mmCIF file of C-alpha atoms and ligand atoms in Angstrom:
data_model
loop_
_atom_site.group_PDB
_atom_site.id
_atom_site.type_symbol
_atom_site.label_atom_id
_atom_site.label_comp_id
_atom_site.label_asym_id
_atom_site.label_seq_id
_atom_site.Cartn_x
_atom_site.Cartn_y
_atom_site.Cartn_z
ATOM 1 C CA UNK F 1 -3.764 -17.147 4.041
ATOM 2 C CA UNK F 2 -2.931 -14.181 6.689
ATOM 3 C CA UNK F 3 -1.158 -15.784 9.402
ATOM 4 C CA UNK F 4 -0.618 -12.704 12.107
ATOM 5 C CA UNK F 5 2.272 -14.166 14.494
ATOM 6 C CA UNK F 6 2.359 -12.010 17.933
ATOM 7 C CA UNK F 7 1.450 -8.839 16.607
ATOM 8 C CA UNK F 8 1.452 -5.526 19.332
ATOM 9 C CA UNK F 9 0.305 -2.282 18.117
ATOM 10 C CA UNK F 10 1.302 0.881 20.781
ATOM 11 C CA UNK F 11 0.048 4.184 19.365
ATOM 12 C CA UNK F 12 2.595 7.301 21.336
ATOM 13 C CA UNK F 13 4.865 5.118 21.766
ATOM 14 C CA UNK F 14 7.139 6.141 24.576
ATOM 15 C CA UNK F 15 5.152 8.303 25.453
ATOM 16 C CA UNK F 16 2.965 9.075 28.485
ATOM 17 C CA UNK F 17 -0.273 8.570 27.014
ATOM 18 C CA UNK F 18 0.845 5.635 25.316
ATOM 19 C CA UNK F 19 -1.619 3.116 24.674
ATOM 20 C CA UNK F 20 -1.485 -0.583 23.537
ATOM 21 C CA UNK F 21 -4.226 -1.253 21.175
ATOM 22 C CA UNK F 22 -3.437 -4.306 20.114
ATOM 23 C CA UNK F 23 -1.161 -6.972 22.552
ATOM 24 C CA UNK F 24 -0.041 -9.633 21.761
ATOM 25 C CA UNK F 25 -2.569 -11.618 18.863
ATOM 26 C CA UNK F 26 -0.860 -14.813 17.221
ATOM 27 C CA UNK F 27 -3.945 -15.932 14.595
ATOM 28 C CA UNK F 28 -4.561 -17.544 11.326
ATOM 29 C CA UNK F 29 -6.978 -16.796 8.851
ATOM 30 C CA UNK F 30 -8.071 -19.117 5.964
ATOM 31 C CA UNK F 31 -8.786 -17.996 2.655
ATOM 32 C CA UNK F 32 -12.395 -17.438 1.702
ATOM 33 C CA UNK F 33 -13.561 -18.006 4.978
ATOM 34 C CA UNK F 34 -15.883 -15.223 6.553
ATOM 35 C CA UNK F 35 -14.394 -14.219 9.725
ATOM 36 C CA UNK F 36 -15.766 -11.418 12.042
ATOM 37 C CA UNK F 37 -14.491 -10.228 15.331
ATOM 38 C CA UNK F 38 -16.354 -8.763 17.765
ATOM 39 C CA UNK F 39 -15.911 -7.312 21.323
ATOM 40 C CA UNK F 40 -16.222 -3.913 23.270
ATOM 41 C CA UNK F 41 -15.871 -0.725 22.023
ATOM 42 C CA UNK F 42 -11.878 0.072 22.179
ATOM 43 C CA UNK F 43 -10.961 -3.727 22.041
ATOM 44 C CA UNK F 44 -8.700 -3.003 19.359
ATOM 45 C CA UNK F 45 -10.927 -4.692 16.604
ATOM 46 C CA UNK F 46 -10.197 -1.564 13.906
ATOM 47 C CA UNK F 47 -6.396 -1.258 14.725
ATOM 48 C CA UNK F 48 -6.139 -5.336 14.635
ATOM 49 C CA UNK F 49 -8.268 -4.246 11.100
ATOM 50 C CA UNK F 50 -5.645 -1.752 9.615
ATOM 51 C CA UNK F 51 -2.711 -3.852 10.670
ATOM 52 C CA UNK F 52 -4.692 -6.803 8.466
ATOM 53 C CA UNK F 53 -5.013 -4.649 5.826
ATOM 54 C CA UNK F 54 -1.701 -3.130 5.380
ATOM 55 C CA UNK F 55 -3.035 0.825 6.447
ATOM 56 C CA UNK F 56 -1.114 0.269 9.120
ATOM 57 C CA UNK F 57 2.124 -1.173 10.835
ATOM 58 C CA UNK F 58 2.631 -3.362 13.787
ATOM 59 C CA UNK F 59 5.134 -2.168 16.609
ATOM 60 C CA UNK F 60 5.741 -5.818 17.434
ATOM 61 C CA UNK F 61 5.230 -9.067 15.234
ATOM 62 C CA UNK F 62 4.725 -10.276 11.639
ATOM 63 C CA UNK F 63 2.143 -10.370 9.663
ATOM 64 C CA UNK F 64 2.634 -13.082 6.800
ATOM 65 C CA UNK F 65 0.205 -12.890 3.409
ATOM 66 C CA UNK F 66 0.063 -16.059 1.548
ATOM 67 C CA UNK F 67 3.783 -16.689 2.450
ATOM 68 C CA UNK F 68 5.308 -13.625 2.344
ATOM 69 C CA UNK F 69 6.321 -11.586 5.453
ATOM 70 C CA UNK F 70 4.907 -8.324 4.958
ATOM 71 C CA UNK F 71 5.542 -6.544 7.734
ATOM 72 C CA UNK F 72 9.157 -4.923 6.763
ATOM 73 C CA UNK F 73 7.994 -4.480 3.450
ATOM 74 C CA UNK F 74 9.289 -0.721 2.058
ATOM 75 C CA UNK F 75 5.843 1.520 1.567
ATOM 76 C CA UNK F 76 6.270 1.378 -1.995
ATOM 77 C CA UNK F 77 5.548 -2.545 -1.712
ATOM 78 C CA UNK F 78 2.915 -2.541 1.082
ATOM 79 C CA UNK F 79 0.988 0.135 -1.411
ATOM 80 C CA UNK F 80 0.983 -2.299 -3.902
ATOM 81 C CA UNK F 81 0.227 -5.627 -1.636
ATOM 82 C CA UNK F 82 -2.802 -3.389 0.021
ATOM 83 C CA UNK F 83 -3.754 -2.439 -3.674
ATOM 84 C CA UNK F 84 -3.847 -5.762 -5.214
ATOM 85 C CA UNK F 85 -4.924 -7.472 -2.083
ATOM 86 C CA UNK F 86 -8.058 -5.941 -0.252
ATOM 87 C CA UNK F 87 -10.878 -3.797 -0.604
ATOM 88 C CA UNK F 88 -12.238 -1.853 2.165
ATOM 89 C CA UNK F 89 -16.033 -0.986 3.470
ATOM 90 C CA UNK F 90 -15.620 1.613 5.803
ATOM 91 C CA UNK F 91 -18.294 2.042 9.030
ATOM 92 C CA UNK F 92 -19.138 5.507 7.062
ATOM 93 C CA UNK F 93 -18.938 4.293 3.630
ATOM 94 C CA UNK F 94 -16.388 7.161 2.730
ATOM 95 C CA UNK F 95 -17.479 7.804 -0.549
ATOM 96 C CA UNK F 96 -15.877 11.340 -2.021
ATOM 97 C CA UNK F 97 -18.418 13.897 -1.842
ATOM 98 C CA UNK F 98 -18.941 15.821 -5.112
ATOM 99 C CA UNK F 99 -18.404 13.017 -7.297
ATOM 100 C CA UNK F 100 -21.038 10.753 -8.653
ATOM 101 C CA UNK F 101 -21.235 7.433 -7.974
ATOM 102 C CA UNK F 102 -19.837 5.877 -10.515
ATOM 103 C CA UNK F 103 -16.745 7.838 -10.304
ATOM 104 C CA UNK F 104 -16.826 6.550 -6.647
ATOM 105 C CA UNK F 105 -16.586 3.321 -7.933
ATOM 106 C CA UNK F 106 -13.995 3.714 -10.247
ATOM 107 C CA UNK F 107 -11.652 5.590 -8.023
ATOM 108 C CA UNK F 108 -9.442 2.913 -6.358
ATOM 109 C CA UNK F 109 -8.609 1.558 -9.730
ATOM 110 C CA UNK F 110 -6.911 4.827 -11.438
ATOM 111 C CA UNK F 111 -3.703 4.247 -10.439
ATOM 112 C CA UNK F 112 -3.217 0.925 -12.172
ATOM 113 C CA UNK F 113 -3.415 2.719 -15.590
ATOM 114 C CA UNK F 114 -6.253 1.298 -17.203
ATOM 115 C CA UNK F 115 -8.352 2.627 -20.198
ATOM 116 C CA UNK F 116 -11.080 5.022 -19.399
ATOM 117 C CA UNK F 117 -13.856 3.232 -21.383
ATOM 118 C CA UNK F 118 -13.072 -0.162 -19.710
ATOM 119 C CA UNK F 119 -12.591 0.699 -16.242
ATOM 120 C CA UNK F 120 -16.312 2.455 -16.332
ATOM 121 C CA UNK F 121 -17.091 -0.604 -18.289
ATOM 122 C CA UNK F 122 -16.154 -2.576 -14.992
ATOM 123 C CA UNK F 123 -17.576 -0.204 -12.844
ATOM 124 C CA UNK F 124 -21.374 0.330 -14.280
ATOM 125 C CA UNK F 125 -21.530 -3.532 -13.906
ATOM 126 C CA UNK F 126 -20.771 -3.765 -10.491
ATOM 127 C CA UNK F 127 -23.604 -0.675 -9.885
ATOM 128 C CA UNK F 128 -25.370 -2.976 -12.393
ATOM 129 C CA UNK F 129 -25.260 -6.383 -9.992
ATOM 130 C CA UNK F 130 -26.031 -4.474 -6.877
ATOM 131 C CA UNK F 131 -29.029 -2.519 -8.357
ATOM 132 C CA UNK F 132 -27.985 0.617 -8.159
ATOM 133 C CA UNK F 133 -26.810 1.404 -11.910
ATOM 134 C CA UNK F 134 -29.944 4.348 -11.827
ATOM 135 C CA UNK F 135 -28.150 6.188 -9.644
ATOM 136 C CA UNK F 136 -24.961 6.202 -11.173
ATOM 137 C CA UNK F 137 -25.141 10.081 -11.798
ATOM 138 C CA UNK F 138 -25.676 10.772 -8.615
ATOM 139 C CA UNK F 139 -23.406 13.159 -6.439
ATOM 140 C CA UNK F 140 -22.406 10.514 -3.800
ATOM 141 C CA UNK F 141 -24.275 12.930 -0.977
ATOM 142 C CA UNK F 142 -27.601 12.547 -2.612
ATOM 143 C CA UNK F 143 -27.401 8.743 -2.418
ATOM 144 C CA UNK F 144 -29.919 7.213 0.251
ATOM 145 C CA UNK F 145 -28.114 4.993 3.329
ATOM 146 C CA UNK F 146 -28.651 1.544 1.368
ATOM 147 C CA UNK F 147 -27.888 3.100 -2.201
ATOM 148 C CA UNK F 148 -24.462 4.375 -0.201
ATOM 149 C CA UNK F 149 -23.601 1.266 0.989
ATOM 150 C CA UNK F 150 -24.017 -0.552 -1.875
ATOM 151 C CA UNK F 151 -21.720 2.309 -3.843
ATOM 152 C CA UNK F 152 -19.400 1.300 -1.078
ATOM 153 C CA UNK F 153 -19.040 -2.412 -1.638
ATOM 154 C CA UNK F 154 -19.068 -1.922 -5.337
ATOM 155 C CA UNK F 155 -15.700 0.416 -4.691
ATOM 156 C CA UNK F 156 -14.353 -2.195 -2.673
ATOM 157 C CA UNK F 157 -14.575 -4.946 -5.149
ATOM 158 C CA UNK F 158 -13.336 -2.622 -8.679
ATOM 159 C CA UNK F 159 -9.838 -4.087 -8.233
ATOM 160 C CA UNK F 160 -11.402 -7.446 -7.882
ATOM 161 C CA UNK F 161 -9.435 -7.968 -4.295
ATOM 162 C CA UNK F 162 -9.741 -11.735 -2.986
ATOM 163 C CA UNK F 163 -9.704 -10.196 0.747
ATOM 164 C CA UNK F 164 -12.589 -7.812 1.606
ATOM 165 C CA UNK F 165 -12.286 -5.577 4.877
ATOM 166 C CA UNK F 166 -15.226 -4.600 6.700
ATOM 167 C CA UNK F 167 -15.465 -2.579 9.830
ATOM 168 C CA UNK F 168 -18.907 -2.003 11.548
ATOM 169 C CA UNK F 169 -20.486 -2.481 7.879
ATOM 170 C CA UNK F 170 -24.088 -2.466 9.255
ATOM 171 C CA UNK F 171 -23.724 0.632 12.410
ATOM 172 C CA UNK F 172 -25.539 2.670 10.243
ATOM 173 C CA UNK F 173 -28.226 0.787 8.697
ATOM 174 C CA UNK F 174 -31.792 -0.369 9.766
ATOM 175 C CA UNK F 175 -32.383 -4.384 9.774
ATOM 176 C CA UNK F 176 -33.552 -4.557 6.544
ATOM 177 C CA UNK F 177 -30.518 -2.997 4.826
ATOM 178 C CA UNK F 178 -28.591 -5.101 7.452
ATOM 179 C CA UNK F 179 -29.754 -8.395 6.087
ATOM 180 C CA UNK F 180 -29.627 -7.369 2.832
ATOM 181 C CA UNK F 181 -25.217 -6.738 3.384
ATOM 182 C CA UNK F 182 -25.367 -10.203 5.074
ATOM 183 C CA UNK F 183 -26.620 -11.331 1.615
ATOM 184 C CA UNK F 184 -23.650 -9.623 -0.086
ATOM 185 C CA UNK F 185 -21.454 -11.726 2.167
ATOM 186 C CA UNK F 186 -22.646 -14.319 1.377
ATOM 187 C CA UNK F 187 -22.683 -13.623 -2.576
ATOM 188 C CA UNK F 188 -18.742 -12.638 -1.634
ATOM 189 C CA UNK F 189 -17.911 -15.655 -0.469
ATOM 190 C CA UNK F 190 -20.093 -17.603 -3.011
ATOM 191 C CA UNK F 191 -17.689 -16.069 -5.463
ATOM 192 C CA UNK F 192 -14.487 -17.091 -3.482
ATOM 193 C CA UNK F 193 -13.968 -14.390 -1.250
ATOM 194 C CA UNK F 194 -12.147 -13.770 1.992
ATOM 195 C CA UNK F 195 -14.006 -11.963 3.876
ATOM 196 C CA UNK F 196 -13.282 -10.064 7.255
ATOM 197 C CA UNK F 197 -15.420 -7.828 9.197
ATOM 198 C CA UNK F 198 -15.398 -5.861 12.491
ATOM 199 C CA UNK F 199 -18.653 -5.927 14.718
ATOM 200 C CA UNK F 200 -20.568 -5.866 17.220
ATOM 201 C CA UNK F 201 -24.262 -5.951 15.679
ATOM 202 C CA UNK F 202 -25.928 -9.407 16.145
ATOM 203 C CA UNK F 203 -27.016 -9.430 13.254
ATOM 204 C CA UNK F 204 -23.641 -9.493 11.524
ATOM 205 C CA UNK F 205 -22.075 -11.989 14.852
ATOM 206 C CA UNK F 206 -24.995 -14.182 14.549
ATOM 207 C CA UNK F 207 -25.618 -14.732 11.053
ATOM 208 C CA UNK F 208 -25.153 -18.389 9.206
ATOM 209 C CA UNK F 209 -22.974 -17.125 6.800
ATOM 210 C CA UNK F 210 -19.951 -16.526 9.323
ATOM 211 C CA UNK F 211 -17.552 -19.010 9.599
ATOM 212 C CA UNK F 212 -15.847 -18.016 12.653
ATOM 213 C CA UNK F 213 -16.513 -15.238 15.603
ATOM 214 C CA UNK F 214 -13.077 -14.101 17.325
ATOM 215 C CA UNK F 215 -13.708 -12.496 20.310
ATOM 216 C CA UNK F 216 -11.696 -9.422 21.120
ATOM 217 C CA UNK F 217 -11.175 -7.604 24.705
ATOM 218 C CA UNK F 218 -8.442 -5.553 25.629
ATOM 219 C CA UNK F 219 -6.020 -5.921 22.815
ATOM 220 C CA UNK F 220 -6.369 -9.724 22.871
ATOM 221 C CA UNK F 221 -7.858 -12.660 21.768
ATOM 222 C CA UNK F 222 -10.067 -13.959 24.495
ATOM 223 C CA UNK F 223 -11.401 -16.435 22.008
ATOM 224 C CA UNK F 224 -11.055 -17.733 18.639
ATOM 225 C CA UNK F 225 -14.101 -19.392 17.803
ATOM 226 C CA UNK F 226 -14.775 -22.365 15.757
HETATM 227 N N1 ATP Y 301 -4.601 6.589 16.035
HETATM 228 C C1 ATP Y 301 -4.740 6.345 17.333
HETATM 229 N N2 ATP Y 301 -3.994 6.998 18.242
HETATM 230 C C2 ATP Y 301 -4.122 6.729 19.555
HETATM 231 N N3 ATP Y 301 -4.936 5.791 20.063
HETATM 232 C C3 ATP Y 301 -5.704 5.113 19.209
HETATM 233 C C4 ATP Y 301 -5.652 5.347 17.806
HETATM 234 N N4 ATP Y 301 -6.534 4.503 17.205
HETATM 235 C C5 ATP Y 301 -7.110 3.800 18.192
HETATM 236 N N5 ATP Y 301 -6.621 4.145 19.395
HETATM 237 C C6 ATP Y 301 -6.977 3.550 20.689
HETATM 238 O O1 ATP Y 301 -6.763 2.159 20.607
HETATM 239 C C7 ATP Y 301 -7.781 1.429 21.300
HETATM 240 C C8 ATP Y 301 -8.439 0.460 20.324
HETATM 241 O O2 ATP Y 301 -9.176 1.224 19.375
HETATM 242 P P1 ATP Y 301 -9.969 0.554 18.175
HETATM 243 O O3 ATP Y 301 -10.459 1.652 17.334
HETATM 244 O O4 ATP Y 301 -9.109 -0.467 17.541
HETATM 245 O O5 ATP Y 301 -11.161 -0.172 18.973
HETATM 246 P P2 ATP Y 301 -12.458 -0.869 18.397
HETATM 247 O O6 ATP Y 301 -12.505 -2.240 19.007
HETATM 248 O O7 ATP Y 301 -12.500 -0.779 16.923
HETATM 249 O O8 ATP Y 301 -13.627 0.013 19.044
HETATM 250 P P3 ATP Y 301 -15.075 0.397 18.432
HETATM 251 O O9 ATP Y 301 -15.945 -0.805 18.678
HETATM 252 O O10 ATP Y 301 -15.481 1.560 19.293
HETATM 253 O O11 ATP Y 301 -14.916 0.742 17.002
HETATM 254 C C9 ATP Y 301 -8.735 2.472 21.846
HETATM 255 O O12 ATP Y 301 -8.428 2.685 23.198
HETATM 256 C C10 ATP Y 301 -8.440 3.711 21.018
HETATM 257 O O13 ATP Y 301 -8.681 4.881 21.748
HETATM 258 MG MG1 MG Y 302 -13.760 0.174 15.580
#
């Protein structure tokens, strides 16, 4: 379904402190699979990430979604393929502070125009299947860790994206609250999901719900797994 074909990322480009993040990855991968790369800190697993997820462009190489050759897309275009196409879980959850919750949730979803009453419809069922409709009041800096994650994936799913993007989902979460977003994944891709996350926990890498570990070190693919 994402077929990346020799993609390079350089950030400073031409300049001296240039630096290749990303060199030279050729990979394909399948639709509601759960993928998850892992490798050293700086191995280019978040830039590899963003250039997946359309926050970012490659220097070098083409990225092709579901057929279509995304990478010279205008930025009105990508906006819209990134909007319709994933939903992000950031290593920090990066919910808005000084909003509640729910209006968290419901964020990603107010540019497409719809109703008031039926996007927070949408959105207090998501809090609803993830247990944490209670809360749904609450300033987003008075949620606990868990209660903060799971405000997270709910805002990544409100568009109803059939990629998910997850880097370092579990850095800041005990065991417990690590299993328990293992169990999302695999509710995710229970319901058809793609799913692709960056990390280097064990607990994510090791887990029976991942299809495939690619290994990342220096920009490149130094393995592709299964
Ligand atoms: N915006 C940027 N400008 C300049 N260099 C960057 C930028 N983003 C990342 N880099 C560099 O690119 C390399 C890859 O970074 P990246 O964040 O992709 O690594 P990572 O594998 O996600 O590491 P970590 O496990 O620590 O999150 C690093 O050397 C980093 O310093
Ligand atoms: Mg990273």
């Amino acid at each position: 379904m994402i077929d990346l074909k020799d993609i390079r990322k350089v950030f400073n480009e031409g300049k001296a402190h240039a630096l290749t993040a990303v060199d030279g990855v050729n990979l394909s991968l399948e639709a509601r699979q759960v993928t998850v790369f892992r490798g050293p800190s700086g191995s280019g697993k978040t830039t590899l990430l963003s250039l997946v997820g359309c926050m970012a462009r490659p220097t070098e190489g083409r990225i092709v979604l579901q057929d279509r050759e995304i990478t010279s897309l205008p930025e009105r275009f990508l906006t819209e393929v990134r909007r319709s196409t994933f939903g992000f879980i950031f290593q920090q959850f990066n919910l808005v502070k000084g909003i509640t919750a729910l209006e968290n949730v419901m964020l990603p979803a107010y540019p497409l125009g719809e109703s008031h009453g039926s996007l927070k419809r949408r959105a207090r069922e998501l809090l609803d299947l993830f247990g944490i409709l209670p809360r749904e009041s609450s300033r987003s800096e008075w949620l606990s860790g868990g209660e903060a994650q799971r405000t997270a994936i709910a805002r990544a799913l409100i568009n109803d994206p059939p990629v998910i993007i997850a880097d370092e989902p579990t850095a800041h979460l005990d065991t417990k609250l690590s299993r328990e977003f293992m169990d999302i994944v695999a509710r995710l891709k229970a319901s058809r999901k793609t799913v692709i996350i960056a990390s280097h926990d064990p607990l994510v890498c090791e887990s029976p719900v991942i299809d495939r570990v690619v290994t990342m070190r220096d920009g490149r693919i130094e393995a592709a797994g299964p």
